[in-house]
XYZ file of N, CA and C in Angstrom:
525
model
N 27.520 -7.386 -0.241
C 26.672 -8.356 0.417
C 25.386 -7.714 0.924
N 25.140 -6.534 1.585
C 24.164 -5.477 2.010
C 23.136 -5.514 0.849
N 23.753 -5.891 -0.447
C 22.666 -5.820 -1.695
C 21.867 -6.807 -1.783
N 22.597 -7.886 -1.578
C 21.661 -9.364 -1.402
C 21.029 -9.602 -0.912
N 21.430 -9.143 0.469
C 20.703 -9.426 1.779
C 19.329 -8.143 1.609
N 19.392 -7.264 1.004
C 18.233 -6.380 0.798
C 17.551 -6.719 -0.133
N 17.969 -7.190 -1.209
C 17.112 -8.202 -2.063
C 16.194 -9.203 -1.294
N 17.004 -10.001 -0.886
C 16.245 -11.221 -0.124
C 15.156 -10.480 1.175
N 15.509 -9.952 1.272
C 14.609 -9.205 2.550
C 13.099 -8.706 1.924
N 13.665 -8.240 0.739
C 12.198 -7.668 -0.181
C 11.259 -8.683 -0.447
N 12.191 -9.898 -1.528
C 11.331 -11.242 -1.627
C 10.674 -12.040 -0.624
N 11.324 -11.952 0.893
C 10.405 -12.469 1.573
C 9.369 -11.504 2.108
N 9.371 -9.882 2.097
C 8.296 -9.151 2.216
C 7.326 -9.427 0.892
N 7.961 -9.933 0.002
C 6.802 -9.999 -1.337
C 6.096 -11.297 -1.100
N 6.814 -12.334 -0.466
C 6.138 -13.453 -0.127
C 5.101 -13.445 0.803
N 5.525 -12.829 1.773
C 4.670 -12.475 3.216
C 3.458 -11.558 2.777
N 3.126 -10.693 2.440
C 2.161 -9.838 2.139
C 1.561 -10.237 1.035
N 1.882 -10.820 0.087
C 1.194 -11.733 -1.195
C 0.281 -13.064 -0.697
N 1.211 -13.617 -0.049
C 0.738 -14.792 0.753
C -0.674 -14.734 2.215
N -0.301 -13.730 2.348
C -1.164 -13.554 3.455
C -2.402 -12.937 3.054
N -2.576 -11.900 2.201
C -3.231 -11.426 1.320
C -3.965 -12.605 0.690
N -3.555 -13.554 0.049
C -4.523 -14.809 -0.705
C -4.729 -15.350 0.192
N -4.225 -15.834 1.080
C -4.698 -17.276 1.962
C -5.623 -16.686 3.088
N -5.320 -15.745 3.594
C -6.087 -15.220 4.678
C -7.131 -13.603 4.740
N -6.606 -13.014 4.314
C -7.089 -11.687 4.422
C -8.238 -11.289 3.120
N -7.486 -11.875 1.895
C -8.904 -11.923 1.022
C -10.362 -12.064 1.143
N -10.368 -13.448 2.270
C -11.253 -14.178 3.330
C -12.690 -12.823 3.582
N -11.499 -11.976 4.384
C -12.555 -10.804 4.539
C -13.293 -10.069 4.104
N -14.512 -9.938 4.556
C -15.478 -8.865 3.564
C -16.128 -7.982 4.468
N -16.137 -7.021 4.774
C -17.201 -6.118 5.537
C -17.989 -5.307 4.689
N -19.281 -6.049 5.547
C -20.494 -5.773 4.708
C -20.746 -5.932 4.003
N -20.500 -6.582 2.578
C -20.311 -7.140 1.392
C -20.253 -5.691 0.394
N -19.462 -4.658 1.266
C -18.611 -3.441 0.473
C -17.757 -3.418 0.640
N -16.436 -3.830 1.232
C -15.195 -3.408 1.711
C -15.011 -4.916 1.678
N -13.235 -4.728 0.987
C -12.517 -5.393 1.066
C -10.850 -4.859 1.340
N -10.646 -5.866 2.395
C -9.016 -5.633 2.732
C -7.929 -5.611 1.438
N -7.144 -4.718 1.025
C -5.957 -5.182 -0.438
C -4.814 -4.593 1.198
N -4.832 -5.969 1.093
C -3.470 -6.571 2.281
C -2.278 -6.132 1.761
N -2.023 -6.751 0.190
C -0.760 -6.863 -0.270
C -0.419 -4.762 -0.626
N -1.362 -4.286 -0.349
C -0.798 -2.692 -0.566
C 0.328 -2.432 0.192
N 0.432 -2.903 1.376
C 1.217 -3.106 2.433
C 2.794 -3.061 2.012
N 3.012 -3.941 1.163
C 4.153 -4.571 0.618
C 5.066 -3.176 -0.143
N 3.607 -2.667 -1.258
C 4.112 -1.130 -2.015
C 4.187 0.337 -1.352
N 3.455 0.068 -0.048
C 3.087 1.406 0.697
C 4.698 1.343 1.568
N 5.754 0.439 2.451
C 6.681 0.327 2.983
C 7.700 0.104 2.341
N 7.885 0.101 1.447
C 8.985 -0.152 0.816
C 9.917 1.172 0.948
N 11.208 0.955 0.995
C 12.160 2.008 1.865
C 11.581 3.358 0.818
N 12.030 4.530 1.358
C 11.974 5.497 0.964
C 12.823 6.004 -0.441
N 13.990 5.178 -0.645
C 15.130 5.649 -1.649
C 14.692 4.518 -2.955
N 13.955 3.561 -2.735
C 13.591 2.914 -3.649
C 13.435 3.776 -5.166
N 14.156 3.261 -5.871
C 13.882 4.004 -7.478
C 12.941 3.663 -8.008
N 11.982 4.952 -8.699
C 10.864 4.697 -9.509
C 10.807 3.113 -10.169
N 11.497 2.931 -11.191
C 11.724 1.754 -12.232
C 11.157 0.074 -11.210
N 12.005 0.245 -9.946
C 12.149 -0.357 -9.239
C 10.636 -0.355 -8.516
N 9.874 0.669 -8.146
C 8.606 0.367 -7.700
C 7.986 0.126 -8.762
N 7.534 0.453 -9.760
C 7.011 0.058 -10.998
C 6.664 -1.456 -11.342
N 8.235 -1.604 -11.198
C 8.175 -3.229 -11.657
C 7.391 -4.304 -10.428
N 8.173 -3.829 -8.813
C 7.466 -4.550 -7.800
C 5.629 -4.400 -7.712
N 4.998 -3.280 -8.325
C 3.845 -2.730 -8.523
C 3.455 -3.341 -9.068
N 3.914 -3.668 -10.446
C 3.481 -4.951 -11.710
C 3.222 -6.072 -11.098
N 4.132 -6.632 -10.479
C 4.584 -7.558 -10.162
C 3.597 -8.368 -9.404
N 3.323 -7.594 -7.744
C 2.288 -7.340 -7.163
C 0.949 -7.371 -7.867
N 0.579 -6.749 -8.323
C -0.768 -6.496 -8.901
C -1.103 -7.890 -10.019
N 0.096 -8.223 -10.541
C 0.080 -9.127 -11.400
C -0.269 -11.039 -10.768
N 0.838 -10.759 -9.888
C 0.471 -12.110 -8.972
C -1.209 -11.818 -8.202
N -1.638 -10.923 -7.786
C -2.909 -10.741 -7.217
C -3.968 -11.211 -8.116
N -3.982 -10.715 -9.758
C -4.671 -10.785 -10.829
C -4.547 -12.331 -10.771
N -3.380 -13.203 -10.863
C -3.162 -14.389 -11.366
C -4.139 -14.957 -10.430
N -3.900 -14.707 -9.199
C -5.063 -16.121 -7.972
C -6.504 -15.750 -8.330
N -7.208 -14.054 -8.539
C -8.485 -13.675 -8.287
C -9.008 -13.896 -9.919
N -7.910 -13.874 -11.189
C -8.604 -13.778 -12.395
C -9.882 -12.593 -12.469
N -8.731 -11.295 -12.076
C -9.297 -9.803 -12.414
C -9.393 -9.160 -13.611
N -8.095 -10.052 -14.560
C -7.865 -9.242 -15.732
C -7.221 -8.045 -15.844
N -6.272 -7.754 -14.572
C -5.219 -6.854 -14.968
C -5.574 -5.785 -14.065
N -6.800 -5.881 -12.764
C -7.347 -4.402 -12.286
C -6.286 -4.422 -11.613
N -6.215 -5.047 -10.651
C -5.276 -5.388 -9.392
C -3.525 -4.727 -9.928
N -3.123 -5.264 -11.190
C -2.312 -5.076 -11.774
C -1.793 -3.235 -12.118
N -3.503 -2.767 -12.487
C -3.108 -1.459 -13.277
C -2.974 -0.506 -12.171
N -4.112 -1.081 -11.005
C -4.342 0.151 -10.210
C -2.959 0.146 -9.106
N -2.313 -1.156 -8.876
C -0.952 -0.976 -8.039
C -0.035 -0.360 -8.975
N 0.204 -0.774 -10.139
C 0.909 0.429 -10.946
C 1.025 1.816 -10.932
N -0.385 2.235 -10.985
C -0.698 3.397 -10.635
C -0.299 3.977 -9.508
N -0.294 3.346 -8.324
C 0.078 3.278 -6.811
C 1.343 3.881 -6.787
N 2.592 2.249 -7.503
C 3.585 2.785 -7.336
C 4.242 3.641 -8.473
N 3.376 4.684 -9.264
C 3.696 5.714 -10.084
C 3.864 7.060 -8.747
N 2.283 7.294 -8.504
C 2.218 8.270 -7.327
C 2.804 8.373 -6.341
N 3.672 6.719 -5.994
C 3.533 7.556 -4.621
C 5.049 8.208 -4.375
N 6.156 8.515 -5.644
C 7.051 9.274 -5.661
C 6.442 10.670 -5.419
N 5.535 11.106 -5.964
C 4.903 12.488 -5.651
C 4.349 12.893 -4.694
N 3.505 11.856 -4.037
C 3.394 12.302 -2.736
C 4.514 11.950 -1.979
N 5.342 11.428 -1.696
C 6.494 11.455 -0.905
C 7.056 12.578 -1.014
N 7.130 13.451 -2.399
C 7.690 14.377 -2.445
C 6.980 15.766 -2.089
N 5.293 15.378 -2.226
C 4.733 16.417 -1.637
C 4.664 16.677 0.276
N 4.997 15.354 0.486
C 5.466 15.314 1.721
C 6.090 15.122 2.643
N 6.910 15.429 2.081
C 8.589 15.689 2.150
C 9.212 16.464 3.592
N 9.766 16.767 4.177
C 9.752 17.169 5.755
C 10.352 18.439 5.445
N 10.851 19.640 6.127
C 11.265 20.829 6.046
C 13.071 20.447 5.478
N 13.142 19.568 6.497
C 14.810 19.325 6.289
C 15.014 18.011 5.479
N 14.115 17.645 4.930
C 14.291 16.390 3.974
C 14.643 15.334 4.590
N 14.495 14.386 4.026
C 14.584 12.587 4.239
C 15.590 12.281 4.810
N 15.972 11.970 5.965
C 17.262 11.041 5.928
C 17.412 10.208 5.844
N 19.090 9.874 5.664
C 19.181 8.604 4.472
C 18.454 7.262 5.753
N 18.394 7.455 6.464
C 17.661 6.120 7.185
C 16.394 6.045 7.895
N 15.733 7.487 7.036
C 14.016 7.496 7.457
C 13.715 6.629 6.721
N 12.126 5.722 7.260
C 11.541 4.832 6.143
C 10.096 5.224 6.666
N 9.002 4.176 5.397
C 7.681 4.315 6.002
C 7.570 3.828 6.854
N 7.723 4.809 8.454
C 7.192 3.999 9.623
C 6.490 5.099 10.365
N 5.318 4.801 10.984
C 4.419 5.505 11.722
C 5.014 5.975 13.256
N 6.021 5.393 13.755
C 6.643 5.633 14.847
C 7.959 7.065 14.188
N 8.453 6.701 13.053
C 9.740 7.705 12.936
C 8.808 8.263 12.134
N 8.074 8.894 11.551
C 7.291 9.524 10.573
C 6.509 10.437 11.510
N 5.607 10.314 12.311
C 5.065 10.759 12.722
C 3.641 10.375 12.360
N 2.244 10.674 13.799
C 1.084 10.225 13.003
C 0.625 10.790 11.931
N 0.633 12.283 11.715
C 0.110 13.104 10.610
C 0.699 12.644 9.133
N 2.270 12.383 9.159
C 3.109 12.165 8.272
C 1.962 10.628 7.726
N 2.077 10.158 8.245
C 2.188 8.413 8.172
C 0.263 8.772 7.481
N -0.695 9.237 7.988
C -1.794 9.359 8.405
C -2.118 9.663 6.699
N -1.453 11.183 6.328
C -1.646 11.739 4.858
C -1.309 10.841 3.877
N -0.142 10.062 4.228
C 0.500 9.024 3.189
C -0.259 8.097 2.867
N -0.729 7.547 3.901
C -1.243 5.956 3.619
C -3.182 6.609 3.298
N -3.920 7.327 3.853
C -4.815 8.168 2.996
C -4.816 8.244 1.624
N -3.747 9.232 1.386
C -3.743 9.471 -0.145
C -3.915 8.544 -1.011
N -2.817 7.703 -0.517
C -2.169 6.487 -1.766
C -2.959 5.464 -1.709
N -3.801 4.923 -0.518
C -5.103 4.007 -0.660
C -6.318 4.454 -1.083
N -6.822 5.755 -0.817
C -7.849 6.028 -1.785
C -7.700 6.452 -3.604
N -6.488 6.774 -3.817
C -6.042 7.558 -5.148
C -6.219 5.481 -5.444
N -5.560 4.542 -5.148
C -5.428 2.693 -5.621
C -7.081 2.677 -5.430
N -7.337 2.328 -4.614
C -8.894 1.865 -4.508
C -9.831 2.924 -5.691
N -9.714 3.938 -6.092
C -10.665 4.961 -6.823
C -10.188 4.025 -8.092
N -8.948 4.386 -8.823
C -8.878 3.261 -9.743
C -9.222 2.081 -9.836
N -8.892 1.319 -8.884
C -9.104 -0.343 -8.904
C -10.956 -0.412 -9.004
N -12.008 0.384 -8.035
C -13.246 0.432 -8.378
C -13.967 1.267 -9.406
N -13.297 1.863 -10.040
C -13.943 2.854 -11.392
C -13.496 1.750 -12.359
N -12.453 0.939 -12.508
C -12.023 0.286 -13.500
C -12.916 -0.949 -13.546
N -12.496 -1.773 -12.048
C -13.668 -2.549 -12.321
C -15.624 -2.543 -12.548
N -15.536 -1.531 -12.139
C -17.305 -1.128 -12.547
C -17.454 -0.589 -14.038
N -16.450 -0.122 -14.901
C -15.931 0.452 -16.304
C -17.443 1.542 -16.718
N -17.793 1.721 -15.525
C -18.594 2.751 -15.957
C -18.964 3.987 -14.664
N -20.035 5.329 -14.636
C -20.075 5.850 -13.698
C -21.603 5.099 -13.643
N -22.476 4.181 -13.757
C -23.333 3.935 -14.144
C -24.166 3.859 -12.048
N -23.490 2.779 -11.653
C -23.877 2.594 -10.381
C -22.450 3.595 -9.454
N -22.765 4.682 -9.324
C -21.997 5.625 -8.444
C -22.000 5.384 -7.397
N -22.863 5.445 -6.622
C -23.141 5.699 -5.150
C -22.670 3.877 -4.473
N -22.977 3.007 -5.384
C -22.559 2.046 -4.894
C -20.783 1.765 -4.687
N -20.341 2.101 -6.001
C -19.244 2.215 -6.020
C -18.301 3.413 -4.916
N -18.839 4.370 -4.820
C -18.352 5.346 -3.981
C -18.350 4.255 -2.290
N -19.192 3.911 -2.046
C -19.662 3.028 -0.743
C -18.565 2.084 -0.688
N -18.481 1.178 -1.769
C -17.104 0.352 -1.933
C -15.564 0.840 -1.267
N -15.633 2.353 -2.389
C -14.274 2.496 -2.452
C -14.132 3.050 -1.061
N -14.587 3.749 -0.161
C -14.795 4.279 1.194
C -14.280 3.219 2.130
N -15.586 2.181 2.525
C -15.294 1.233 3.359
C -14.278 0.205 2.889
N -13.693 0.057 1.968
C -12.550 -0.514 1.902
C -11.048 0.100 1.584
N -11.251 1.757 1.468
C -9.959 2.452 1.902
C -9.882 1.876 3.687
N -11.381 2.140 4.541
C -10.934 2.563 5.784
C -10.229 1.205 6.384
N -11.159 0.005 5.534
C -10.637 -1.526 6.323
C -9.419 -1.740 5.897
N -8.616 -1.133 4.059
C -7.361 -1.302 4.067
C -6.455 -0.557 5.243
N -6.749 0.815 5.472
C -5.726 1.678 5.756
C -5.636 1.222 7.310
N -6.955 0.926 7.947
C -7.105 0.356 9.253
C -6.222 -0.794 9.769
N -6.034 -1.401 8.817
C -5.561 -2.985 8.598
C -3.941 -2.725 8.554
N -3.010 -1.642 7.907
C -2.315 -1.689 7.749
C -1.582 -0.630 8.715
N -2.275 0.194 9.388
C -1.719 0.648 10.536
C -1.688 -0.188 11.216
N -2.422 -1.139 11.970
C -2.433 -1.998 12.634
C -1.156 -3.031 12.462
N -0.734 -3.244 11.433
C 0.505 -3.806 10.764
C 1.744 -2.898 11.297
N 1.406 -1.490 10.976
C 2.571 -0.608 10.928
C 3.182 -0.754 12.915
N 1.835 -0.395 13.307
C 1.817 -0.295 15.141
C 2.432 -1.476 15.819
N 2.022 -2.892 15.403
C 2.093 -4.030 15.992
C 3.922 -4.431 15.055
N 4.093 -4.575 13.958
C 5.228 -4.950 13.731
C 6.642 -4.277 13.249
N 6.302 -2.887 13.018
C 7.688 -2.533 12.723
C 8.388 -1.386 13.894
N 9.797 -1.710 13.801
C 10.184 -0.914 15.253
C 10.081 0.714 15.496
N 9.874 0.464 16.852
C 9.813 1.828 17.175
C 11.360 2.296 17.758
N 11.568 3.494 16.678
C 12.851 3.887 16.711
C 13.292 5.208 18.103
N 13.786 4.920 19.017
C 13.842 6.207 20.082
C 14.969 7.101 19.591
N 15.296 8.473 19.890
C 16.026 9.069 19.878
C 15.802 9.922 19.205
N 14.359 10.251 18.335
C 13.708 10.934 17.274
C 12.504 11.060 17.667
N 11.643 12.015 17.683
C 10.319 12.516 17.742
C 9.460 12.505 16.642
């Protein structure tokens, strides 16, 4: 039953962060360079033991429903793919002395800030560098594109600590 109920728990995180992402947060633009990708949220928390195959497909999945509302043509699609390819490697590049336990997850309270800080860094600028080199399909306008991918790592990653701080629990008994 623990399987179902973790199933269903995912689908309504896929609902919630998909949903909120189109109806509301898309909305946003700062500066007319930066844009919020809300739904990263969804691929960046997903438990720690999650199997490759298994992020892959939610990555597709994700990126795919994003493509379907904005009619991107697959960016949204390739560059969360990409996302959830990497971010087995950086998990593993940052990996703790004594390794994972079985009931650490991505959380900024049991992780720590540095932990949490490198993670969500990496894996939103490595998504955003793809998602804006792909959609510009050239190095033609650089500096604009560089400007893009910047202010909308900082409004994603900003956006989703703010998520991490305000809604998921803070676990005591661990430093």
């Amino acid at each position: 039953m623990s399987g179902l109920r973790f199933l269903l728990v995912q689908v309504l995180r896929f609902a919630l962060y998909a949903g909120l992402h189109v109806m509301l947060i898309s909305r946003l633009v700062l500066f007319d360079l930066g844009w919020c990708f809300f739904y990263l949220g969804f691929l960046l928390f997903l438990p720690l033991r999650t199997p490759i195959v298994v992020q892959l497909l939610l990555s597709f999945a994700m990126g795919l429903t994003m493509d379907i509302f904005y009619d991107t043509g697959g960016l949204h699609a390739a560059a969360a793919v990409l996302l959830g390819f990497l971010r087995p490697w950086v998990l593993h590049l940052l990996t703790p002395r004594d390794g994972y336990d079985s009931t650490d997850a991505v959380n900024v309270h049991q992780m720590g800030w540095q932990w949490f800080g490198v993670y969500l860094t990496l894996l939103v600028l490595l998504h955003h560098t793809a998602f804006f080199v792909l959609e510009l399909g050239s190095f033609r306008h650089f500096g604009l594109t560089l400007g893009k991918l910047l202010v909308s790592a900082l409004f994603t990653g900003l956006s989703l600590l703010i998520v991490q701080l305000l809604f998921f629990p803070v676990r005591r008994g661990r430093n």
